[in-house]
Short mmCIF file of C-alpha atoms in Angstrom, two decimals:
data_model
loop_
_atom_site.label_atom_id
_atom_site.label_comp_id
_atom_site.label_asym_id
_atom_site.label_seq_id
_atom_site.Cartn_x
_atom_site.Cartn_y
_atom_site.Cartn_z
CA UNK A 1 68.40 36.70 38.25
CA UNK A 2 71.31 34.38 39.41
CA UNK A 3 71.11 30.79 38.89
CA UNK A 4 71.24 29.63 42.30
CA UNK A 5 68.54 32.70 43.13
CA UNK A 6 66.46 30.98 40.60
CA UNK A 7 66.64 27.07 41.96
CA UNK A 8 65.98 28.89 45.38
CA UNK A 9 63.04 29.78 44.05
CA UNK A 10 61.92 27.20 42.04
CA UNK A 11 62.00 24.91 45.11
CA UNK A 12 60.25 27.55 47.25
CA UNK A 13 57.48 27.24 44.99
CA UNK A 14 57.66 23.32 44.81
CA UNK A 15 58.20 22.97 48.33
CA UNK A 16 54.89 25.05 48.55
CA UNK A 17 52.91 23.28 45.93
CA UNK A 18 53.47 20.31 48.07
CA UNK A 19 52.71 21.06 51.59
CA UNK A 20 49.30 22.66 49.76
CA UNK A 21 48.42 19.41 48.17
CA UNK A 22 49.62 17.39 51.59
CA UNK A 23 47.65 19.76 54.41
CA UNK A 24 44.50 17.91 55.76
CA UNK A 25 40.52 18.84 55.48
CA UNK A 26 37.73 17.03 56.71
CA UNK A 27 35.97 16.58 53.56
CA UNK A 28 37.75 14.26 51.24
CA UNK A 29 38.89 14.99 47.63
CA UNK A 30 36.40 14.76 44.87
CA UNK A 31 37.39 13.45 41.67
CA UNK A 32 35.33 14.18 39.42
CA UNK A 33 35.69 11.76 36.38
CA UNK A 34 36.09 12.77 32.81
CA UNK A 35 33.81 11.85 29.72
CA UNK A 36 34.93 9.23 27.48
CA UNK A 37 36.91 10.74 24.51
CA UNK A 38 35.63 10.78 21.18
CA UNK A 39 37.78 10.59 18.76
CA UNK A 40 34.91 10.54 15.72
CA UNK A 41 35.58 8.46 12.33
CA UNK A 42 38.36 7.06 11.63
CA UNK A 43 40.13 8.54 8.48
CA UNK A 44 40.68 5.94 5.16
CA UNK A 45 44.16 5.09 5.00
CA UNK A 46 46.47 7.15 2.80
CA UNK A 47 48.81 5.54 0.83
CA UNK A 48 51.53 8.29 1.50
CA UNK A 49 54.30 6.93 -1.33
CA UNK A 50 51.45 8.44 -3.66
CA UNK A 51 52.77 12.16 -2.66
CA UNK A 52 55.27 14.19 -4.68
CA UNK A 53 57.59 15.12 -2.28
CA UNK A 54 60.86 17.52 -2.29
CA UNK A 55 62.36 13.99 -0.24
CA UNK A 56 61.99 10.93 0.03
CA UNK A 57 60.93 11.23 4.04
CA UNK A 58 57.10 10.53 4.20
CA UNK A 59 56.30 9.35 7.71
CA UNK A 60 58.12 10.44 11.02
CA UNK A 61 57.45 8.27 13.91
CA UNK A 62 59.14 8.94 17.76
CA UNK A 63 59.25 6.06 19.72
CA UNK A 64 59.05 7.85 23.23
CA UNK A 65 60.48 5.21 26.50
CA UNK A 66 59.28 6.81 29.38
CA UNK A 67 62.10 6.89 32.20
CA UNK A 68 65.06 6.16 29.56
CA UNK A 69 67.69 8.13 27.95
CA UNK A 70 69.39 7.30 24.56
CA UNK A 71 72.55 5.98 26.07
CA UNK A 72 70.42 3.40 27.95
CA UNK A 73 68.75 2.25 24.56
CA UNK A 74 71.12 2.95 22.19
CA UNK A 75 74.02 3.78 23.91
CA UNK A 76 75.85 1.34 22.21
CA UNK A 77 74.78 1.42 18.87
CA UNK A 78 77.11 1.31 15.88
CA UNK A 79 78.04 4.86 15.00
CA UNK A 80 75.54 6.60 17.33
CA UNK A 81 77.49 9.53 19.47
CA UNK A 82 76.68 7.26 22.82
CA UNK A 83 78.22 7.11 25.98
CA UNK A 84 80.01 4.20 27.83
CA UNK A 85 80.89 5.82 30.77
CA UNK A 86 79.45 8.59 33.13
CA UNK A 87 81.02 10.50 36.03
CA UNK A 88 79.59 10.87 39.64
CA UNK A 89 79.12 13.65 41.70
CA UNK A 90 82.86 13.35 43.42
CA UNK A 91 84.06 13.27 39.55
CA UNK A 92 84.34 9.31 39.88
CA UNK A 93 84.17 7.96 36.80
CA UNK A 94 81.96 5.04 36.20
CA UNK A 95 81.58 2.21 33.50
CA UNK A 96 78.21 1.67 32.11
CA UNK A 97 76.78 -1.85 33.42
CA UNK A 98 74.91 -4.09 31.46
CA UNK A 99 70.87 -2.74 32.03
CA UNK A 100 69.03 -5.85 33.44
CA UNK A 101 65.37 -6.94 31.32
CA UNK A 102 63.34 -5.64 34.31
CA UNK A 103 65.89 -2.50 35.30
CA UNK A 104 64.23 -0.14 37.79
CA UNK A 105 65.23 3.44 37.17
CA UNK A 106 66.71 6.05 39.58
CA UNK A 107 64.40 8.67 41.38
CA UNK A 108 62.36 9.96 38.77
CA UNK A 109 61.12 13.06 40.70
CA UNK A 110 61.43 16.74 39.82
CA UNK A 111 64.10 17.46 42.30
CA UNK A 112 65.99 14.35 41.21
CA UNK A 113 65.91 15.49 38.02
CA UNK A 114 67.47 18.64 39.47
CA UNK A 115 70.09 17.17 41.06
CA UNK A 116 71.03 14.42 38.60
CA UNK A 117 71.55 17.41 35.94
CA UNK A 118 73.64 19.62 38.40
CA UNK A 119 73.60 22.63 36.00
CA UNK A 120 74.12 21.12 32.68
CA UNK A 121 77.26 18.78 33.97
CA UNK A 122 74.82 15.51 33.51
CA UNK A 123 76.91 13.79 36.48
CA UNK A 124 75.27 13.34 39.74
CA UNK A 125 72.71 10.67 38.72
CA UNK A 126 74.63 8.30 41.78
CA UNK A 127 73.04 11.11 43.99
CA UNK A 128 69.78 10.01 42.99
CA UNK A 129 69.84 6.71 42.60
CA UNK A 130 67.26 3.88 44.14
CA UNK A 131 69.20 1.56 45.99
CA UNK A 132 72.72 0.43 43.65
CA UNK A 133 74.82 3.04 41.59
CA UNK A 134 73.91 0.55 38.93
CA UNK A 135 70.70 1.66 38.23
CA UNK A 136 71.60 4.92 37.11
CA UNK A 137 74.71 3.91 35.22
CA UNK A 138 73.71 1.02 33.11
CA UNK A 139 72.31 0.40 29.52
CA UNK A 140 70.83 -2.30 27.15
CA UNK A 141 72.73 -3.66 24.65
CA UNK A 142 71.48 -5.39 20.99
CA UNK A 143 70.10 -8.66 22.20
CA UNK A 144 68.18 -7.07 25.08
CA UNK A 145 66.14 -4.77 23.01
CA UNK A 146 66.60 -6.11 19.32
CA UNK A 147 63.11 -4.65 18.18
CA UNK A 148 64.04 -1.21 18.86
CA UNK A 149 67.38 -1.90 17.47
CA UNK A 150 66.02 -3.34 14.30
CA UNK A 151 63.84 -0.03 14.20
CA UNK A 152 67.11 1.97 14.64
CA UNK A 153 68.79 -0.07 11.83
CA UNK A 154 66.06 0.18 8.88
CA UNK A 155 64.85 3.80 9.96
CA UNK A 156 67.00 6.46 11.62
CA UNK A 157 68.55 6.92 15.02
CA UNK A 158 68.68 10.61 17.00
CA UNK A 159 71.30 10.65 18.84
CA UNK A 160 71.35 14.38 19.92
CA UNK A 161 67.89 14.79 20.50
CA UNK A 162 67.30 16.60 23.72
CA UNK A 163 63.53 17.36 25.38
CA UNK A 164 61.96 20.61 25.45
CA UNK A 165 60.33 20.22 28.63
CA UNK A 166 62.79 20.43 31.68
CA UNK A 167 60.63 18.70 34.01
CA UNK A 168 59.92 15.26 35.45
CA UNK A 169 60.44 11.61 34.00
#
């Protein structure tokens, strides 16, 4: 199936999804709420440096920012593969800003998602933006974050670690 045949449909079936959810009844939704999770007994702690290991690794920990890419947290971090500049949808290239403490993100939706990715190029993200071209091309630098930089420093730092799930936020 062609790419473009497949978007067409994906946003068929979105566009469907939607107008479902949206289309009015007289009776109003019922949510029905969940029970409480129970998550038991806590287990003891484990001193894990007890293990015999083939390496030295003996916890792995992800640190997951909802809403944030690498180059916005660690896009300038010594010897990390990040970027400085990105390119709009005309082919504009365009310096990475300075991220502000309270930045709010671009259009986090499904279809923005879509568009901002346009195929793999990575370069319309000014198409989706939320008001200023500057909230989809900025990043933090070291004294904005310094926790997560000190994490980066002492631990390790992915820098070509991709998601699994193409989807939203």
């Amino acid at each position: 199936m062609p790419p473009s045949l497949r978007w067409a449909l994906a946003l068929t079936v979105f566009a469907a999804t939607v107008a479902a959810a949206c289309s009015s009844s007289d009776d109003p939704p019922r949510w029905d709420p969940l029970p409480p999770l129970d998550y038991g007994v806590a287990p003891e702690p484990t001193d894990a440096s007890a293990f015999e290991t083939r390496t030295p690794i003996k916890h792995v920990v992800f640190v997951i920012k909802e809403n944030r890419t690498f180059d916005h947290m660690f896009g300038r971090f010594p010897g990390a593969d990040g970027a400085r500049f990105g390119f709009t949808c005309d082919g504009d290239r365009v310096k990475l800003q300075r991220a502000t403490p309270k930045e709010f993100g671009a259009d986090h939706s499904f279809v923005a998602g879509l568009t901002a990715v346009n195929g793999g190029k990575m370069n319309c993200f000014d198409a989706i933006r939320s008001g200023s071209i500057d909230r989809s091309y900025n990043q933090y630098a070291r004294a904005d974050i310094p926790n997560y930089w000190r994490y980066a420093e002492r631990f390790a730092l992915a820098d070509r670690f991709f998601s699994s799930v193409y989807g939203p936020t």
